Coordinates of C-alpha atoms and ligand atoms in Angstrom, one line a residue:
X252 CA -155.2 -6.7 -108.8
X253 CA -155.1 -10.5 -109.3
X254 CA -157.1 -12.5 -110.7
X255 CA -156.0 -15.3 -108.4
X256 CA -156.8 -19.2 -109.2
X257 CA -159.7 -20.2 -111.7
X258 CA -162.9 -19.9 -110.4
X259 CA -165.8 -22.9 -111.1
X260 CA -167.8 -21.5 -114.0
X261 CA -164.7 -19.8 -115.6
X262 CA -164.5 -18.5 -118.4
X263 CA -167.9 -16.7 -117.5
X264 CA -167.4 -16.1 -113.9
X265 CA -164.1 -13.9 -113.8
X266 CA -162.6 -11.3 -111.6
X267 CA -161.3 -8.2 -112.8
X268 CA -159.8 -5.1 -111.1
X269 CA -161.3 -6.8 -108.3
X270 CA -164.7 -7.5 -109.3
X271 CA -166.4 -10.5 -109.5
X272 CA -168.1 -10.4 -113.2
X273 CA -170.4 -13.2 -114.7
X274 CA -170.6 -13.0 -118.6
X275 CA -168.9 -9.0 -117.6
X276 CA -171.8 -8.1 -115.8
X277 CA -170.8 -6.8 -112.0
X278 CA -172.2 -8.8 -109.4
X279 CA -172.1 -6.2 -106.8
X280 CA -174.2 -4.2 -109.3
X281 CA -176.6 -6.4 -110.0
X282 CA -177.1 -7.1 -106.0
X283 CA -177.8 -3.2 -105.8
X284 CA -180.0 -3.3 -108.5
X285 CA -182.0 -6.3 -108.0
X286 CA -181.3 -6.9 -104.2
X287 CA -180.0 -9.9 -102.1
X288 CA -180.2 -13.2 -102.4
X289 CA -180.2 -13.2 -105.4
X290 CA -179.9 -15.9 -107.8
X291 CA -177.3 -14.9 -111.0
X292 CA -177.2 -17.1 -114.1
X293 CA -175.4 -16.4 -117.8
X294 CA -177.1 -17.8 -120.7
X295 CA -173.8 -18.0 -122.7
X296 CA -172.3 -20.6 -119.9
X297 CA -175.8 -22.7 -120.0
X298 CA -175.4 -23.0 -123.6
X299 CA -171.9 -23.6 -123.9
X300 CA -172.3 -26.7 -121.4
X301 CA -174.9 -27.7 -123.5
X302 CA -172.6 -27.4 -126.9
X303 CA -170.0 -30.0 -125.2
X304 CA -172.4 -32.4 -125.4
X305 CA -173.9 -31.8 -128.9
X306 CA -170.7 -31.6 -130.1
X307 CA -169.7 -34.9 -129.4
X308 CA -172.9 -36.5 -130.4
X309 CA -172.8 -34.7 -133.4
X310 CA -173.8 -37.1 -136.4
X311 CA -175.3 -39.3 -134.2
X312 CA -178.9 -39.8 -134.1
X313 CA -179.4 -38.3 -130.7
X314 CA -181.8 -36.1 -128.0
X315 CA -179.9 -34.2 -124.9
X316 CA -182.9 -34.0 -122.6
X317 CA -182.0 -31.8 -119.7
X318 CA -183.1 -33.0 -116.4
X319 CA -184.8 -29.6 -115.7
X320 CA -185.6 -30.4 -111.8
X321 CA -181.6 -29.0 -111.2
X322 CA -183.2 -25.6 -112.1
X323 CA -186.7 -25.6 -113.6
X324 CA -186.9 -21.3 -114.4
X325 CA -189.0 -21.1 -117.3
X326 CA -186.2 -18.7 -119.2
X327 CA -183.6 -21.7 -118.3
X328 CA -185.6 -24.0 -120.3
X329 CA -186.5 -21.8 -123.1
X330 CA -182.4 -21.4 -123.6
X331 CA -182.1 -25.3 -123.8
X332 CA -185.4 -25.8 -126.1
X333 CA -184.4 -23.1 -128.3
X334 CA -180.8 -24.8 -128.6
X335 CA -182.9 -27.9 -129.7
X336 CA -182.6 -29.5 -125.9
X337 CA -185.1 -32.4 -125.1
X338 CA -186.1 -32.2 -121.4
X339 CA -186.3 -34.8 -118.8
X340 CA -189.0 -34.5 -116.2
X341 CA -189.7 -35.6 -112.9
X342 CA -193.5 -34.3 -112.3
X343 CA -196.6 -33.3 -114.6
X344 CA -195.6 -29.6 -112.6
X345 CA -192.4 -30.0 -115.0
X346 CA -194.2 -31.1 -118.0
X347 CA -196.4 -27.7 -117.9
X348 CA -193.5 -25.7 -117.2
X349 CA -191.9 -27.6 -120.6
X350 CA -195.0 -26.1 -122.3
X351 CA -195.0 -23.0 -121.0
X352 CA -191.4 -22.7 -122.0
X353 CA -192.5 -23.2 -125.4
X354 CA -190.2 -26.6 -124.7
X355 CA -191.6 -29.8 -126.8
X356 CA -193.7 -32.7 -125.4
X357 CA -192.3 -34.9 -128.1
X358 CA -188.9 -34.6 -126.9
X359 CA -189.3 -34.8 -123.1
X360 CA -189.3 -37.9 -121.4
X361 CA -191.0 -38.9 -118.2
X362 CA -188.6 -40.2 -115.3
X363 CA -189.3 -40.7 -111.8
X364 CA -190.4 -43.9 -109.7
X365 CA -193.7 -42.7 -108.0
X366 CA -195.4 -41.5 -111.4
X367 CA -199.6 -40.8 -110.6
X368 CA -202.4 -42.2 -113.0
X369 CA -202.9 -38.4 -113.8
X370 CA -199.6 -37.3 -114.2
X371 CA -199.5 -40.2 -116.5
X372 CA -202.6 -39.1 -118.5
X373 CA -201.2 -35.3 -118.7
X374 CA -198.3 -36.6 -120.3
X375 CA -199.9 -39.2 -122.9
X376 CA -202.3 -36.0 -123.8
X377 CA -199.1 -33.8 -124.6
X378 CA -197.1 -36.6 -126.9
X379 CA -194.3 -37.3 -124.3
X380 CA -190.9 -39.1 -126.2
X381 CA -191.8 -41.9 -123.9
X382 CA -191.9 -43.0 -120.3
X383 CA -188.6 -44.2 -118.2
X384 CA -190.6 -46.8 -116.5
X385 CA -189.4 -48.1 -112.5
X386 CA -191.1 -51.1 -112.1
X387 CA -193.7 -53.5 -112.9
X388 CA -196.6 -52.1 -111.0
X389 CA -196.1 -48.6 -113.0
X390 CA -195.9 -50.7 -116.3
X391 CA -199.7 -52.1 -115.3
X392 CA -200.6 -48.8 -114.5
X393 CA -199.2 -47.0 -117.4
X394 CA -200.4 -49.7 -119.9
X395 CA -203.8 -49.2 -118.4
X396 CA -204.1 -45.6 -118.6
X397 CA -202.8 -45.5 -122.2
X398 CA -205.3 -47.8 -122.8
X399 CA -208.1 -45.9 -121.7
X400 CA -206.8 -42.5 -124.1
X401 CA -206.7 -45.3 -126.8
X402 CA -203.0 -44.8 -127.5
X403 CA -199.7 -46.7 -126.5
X404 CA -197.4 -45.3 -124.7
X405 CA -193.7 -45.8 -125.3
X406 CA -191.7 -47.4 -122.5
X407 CA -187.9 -47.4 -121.7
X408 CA -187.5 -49.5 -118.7
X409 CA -185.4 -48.1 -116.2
X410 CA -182.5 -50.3 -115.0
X411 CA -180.7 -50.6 -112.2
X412 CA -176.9 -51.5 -113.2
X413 CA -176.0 -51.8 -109.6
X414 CA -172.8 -50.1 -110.2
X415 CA -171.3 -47.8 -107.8
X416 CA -171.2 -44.1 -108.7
X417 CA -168.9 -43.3 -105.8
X418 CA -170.8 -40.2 -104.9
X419 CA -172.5 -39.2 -101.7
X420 CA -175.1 -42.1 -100.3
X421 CA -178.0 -39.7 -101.1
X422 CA -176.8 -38.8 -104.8
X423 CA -176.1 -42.4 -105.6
X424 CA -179.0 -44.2 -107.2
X425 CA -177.6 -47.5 -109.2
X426 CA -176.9 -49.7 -106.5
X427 CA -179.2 -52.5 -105.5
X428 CA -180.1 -51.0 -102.1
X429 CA -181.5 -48.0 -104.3
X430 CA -185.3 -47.5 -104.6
X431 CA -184.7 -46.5 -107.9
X432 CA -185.0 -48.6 -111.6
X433 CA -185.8 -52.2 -112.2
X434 CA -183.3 -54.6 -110.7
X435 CA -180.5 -55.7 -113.3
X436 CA -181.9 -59.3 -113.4
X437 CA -185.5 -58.7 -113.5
X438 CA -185.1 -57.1 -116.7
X439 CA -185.5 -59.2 -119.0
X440 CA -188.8 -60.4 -117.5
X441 CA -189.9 -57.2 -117.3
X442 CA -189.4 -56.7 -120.7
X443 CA -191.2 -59.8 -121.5
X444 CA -194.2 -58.5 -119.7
X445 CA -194.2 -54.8 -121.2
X446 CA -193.9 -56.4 -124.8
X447 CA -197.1 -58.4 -123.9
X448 CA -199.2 -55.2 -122.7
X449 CA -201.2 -53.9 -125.9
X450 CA -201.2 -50.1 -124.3
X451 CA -197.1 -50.0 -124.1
X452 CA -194.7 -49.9 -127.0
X453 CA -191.3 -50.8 -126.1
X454 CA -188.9 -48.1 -127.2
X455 CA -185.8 -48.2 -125.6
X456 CA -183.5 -48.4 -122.4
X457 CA -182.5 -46.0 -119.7
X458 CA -180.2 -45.9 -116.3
X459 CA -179.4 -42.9 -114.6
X460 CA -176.8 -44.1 -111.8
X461 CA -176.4 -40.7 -109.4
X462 CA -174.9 -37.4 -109.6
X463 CA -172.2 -35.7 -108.8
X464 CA -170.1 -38.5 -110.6
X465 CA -166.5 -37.5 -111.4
X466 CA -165.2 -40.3 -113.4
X467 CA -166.0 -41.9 -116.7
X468 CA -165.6 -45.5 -115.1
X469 CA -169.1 -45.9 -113.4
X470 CA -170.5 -45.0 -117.2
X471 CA -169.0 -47.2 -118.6
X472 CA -169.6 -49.8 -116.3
X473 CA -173.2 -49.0 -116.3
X474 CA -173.1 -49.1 -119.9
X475 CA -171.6 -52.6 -120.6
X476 CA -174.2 -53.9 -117.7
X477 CA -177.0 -51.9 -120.0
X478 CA -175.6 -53.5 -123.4
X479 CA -175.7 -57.4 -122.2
X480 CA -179.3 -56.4 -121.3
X481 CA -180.1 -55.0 -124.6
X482 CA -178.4 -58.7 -126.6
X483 CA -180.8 -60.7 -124.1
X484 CA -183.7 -58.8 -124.7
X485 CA -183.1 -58.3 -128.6
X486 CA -182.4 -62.1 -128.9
X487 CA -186.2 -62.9 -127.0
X488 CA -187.5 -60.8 -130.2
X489 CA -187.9 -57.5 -128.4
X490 CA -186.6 -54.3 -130.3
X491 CA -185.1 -52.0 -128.4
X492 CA -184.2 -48.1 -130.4
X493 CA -182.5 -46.1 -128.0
X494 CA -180.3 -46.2 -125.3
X495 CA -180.5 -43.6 -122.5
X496 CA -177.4 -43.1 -120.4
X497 CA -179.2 -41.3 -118.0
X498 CA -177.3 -38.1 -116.5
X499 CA -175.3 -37.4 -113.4
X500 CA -171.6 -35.8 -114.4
X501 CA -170.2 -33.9 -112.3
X502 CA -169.2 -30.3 -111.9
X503 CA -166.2 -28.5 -110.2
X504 CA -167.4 -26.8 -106.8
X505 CA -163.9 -27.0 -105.2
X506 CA -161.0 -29.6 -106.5
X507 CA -163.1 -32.3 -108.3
X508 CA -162.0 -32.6 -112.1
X509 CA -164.5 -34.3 -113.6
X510 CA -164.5 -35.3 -117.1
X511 CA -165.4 -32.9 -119.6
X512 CA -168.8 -33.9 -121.3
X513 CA -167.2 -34.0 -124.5
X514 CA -165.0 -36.7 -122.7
X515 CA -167.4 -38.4 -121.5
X516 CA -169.5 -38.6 -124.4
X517 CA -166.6 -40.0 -126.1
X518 CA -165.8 -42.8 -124.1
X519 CA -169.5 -44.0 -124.0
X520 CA -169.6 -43.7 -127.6
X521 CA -166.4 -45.7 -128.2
X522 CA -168.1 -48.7 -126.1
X523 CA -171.2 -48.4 -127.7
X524 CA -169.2 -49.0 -131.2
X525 CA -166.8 -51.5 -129.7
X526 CA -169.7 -53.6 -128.6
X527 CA -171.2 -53.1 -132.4
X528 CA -174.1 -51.1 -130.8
X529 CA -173.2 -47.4 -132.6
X530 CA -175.9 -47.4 -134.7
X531 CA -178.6 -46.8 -131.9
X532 CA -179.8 -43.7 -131.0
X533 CA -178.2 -42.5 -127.4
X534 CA -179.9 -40.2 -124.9
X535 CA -178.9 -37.9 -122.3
X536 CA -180.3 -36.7 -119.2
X537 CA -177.8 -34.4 -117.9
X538 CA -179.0 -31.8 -115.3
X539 CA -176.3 -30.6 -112.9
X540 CA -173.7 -30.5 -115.6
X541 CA -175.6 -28.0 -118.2
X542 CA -176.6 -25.1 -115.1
X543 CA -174.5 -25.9 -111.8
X544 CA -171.7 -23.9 -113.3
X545 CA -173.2 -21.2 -115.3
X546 CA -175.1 -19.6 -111.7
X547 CA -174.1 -17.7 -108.2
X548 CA -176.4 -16.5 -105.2
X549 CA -175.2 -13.3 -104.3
X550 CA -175.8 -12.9 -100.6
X551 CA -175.2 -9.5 -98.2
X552 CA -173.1 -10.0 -95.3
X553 CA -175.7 -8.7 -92.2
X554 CA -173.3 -9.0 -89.5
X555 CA -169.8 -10.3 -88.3
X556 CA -169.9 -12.5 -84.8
X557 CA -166.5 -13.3 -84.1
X558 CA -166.0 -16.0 -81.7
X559 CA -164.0 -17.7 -78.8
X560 CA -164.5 -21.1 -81.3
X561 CA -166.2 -19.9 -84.2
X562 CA -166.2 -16.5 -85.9
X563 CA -169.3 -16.2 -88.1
X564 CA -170.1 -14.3 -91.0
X565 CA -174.5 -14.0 -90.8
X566 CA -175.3 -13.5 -94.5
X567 CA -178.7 -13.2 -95.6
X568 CA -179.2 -16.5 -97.7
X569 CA -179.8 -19.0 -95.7
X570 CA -181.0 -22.9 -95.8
X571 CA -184.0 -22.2 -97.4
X572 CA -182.3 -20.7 -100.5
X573 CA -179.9 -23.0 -100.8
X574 CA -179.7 -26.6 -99.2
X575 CA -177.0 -28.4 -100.7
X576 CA -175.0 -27.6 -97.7
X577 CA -177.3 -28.3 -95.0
X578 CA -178.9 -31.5 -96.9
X579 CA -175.4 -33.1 -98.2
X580 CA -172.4 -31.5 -95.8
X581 CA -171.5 -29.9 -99.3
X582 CA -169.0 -27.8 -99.9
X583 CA -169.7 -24.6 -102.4
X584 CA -166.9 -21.8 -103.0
X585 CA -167.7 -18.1 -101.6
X586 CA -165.8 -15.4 -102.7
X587 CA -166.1 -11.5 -102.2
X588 CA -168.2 -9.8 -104.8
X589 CA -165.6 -7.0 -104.7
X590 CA -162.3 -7.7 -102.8
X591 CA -161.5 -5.0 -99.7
X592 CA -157.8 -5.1 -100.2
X593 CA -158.1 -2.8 -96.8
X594 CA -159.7 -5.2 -95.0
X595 CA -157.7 -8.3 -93.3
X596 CA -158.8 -12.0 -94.1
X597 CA -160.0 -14.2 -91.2
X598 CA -161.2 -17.7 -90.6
X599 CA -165.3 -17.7 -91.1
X600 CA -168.5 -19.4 -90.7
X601 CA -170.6 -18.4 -93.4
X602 CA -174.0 -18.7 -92.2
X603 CA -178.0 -17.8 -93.0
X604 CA -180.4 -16.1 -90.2
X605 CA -182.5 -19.7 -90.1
X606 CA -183.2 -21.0 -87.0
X607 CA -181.3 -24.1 -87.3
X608 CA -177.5 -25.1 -86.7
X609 CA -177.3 -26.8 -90.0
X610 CA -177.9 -23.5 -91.9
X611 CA -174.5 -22.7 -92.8
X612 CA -173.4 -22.0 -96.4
X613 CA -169.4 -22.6 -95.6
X614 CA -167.5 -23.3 -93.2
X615 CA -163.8 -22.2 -92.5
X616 CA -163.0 -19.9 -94.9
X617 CA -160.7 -17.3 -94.9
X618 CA -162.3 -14.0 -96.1
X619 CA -161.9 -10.3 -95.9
X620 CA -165.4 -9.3 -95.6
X621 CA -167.5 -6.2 -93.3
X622 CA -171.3 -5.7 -92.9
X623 CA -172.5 -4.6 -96.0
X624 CA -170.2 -6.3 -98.4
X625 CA -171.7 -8.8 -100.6
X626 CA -170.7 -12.4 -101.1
X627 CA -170.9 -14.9 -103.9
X628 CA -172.0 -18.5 -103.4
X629 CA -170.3 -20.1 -106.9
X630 CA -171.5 -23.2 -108.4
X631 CA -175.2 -22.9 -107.5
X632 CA -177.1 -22.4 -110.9
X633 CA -178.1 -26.4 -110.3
X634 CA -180.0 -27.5 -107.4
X635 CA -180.0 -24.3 -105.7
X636 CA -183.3 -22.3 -106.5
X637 CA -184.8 -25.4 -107.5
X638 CA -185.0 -26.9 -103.7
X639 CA -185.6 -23.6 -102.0
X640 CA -188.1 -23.3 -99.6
X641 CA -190.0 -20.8 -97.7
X642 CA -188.9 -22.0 -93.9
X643 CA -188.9 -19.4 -91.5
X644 CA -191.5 -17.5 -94.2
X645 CA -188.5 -16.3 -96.3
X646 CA -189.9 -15.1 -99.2
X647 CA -187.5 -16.8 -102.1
X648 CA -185.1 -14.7 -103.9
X649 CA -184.9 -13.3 -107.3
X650 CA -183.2 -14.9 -110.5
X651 CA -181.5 -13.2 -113.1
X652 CA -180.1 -14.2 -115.9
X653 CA -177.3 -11.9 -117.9
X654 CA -177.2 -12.6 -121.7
X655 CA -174.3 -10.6 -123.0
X656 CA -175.2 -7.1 -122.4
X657 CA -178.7 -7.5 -121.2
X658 CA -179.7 -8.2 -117.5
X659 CA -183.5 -10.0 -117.3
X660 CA -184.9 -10.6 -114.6
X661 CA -186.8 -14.0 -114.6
X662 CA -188.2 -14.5 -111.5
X663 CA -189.7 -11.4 -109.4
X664 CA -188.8 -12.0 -105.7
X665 CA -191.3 -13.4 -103.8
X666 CA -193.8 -11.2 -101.3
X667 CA -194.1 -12.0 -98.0
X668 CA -198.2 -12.1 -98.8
X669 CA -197.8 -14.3 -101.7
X670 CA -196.4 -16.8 -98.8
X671 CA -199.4 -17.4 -97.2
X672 CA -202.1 -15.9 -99.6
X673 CA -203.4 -19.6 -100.0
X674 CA -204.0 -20.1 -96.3
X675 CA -207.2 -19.4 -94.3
X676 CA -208.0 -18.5 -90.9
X677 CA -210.4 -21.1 -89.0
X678 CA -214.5 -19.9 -89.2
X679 CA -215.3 -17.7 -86.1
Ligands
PLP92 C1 -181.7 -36.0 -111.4 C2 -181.8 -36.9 -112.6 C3 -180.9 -36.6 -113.7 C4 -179.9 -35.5 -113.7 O1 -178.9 -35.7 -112.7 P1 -177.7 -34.6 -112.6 O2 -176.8 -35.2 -111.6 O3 -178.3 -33.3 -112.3 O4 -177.1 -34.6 -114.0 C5 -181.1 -37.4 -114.8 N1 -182.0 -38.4 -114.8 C6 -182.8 -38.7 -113.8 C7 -183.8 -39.8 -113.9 C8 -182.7 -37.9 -112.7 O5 -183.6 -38.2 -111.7

């Protein structure tokens, strides 16, 4: 049977005699064994996204910290620690789940715009890296609280380059109109002002300019406008160590060819000695890039409702498993987990039992599919279990991770009582 054209996450997702296999393990199989939706990762294709990136900042002082809110599973993040990954995080919720990974506090750092006083205070106790701070208010705060734990904290302001990432409006977050970062020309006062608080200690710079970017160009970009910060603020007698790039490459979901990180990693590093900055250490905060690849939802087709307009395919994932669809119009390949050569392709909407129009998981596609088959969604190890939600009281589904010839299960589904086990009935 073919093989037909490469499949997003290739060479671990693969089909053969028919079979969709990640890292050889049966997708159907697992589906019978662990039930639908279920979430399907490989190790091997986490860590090999991970080794692009390493391998091009290879005798470099360096730190990849994966932006672990694209999928936060504890087993994900044990992979990435033990391949000596640094972690970017978003919430103290993160932090702990770093810690419980057996992930390290001194190689996580602390992003986000809307950081609390105790979030703050949960991260100074653990040792953060540092803190990618978003404006001057959170520099007051943050000097303060540090204060009060009598340490100082180290700061990388985040900048906003205003550069265009050319992604989708909701994904883009360098541009001026962002609420994200401290404006490009603010900087420097900024600066001025965190070198002047006695509970900060300036440590580097950061940008992160949006996600799903598919071009080295923006980088760059971003970079140069980072670097002509860095000369003003070194000449004003501020030291700055590190530069953090931020994260935000790309993946292929359908026809995008983005760089490879290895590419990428390149390029930047070529600037960085071109400008005579190569001896400073460079970060990473690259979240979709190291999981979106590497993970499926298997789904079971419930029933086929062909149409006048529309035929659709009811699956049963929906929304609440995975948004990306429903929040950003995206596009994310399906393909039969076994193909019915007996069964004739037609034009369908793949959608979820939510109540809602928007819960469709594609739309137009030609598939040879009956009740009872099973369908993968590719290209949904990042951002997928990590924004579920339980609307409609859908419980949310299982993960599993394959790692060679093992299977683990690293998330139990949910139970419908475990939905509502925190709720209470009004007094009588
Ligand atoms: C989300 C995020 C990232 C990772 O973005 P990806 O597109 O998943 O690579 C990196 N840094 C920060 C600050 C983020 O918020």
């Amino acid at each position: 049977m073919s093989t037909g054209p490469t499949l997003p996450g290739a060479p671990f997702l693969a089909r053969l005699q028919g079979e969709l296999r990640l890292e050889g393990h049966s997708l159907d199989e697992l589906a019978r064994r662990f039930g639908t939706p279920l979430f399907v990762y490989s190790r091997a294709a986490m860590l090999s996204a991970l080794a692009a990136y390493q391998r091009a900042l290879a005798g470099r002082p360096h730190l990849v910290c994966y932006a672990m809110k694209a999928n936060s599973n504890l087993a994900v993040l044990q992979t990435f620690a033990a391949a000596g990954c640094g972690f970017d995080i978003v919430s103290a919720g993160e932090l702990a789940r770093v810690l419980a990974a057996g992930g390290d506090a001194a190689r996580t750092v602390f992003s986000g715009v809307g950081k609390r006083r105790d979030e703050m205070a949960a991260a100074l106790a653990a040792g953060v890296r540092g803190f990618n701070v978003e404006s001057e208010g959170e520099l007051r705060v943050l000097d303060e609280v540090a204060r009060a734990h009598g340490v100082r904290a180290p700061v990388s302001l985040r900048v906003n380059p205003d550069v265009d990432a050319g992604t989708h409006p909701y994904i883009s977050t360098g541009l001026k109109s962002n609420k994200f970062g401290v404006a490009h020309d603010r900087a420097l006062a900024v600066y001025q002002l965190a070198a002047s608080l006695p509970g900060l200690r300036v440590a580097g710079i950061d940008c992160h300019i949006g996600s799903q970017i598919t071009q080295v160009e923006p980088y760059l970009d971003a970079l140069d406008r980072l670097l002509d910060l860095v000369e003003a603020v070194e000449a004003d007698g501020i030291t700055l160590h590190h530069i953090d790039v931020g994260g935000g490459l790309g993946i292929t979901y359908t026809d995008e060819s983005p760089p490879a990180a290895d590419v990428l990693v390149a390029r930047l590093l070529a600037r960085l000695d071109a400008r005579g900055h190569g001896h400073r250490e460079v970060l990473l905060e690259p979240g979709r890039s190291l999981v979106g690849n590497a993970g499926v939802l298997v789904t079971e087709v419930l029933y086929l409702k062909p149409g006048e307009v529309t035929n659709f395919c009811v699956v049963d994932a929906a929304m609440n498993d995975l948004t990306r669809p429903a929040l950003y119009d995206a596009y994310m390949g399906i393909e039969p987990c076994t193909q019915q050569p007996d069964v004739k392709a037609q034009r369908w909407d793949v959608v979820g039992p939510v109540c809602e129009s928007g819960d469709w998981l594609g739309r137009q596609r030609d598939l040879a599919v009956a009740p009872g088959d099973r369908l993968a969604v590719l290209s949904a190890g990042a951002y997928g279990m990590a924004m579920a939600s339980n609307y409609n009281t859908r419980p949310r589904a299982a993960e599993v991770m394959v790692d060679g010839d093992a299977a683990h299960l690293i998330r139990e589904r949910e139970k419908v009582a475990d939905l509502f086990a925190g709720e209470r009935l009004l007094p009588r």
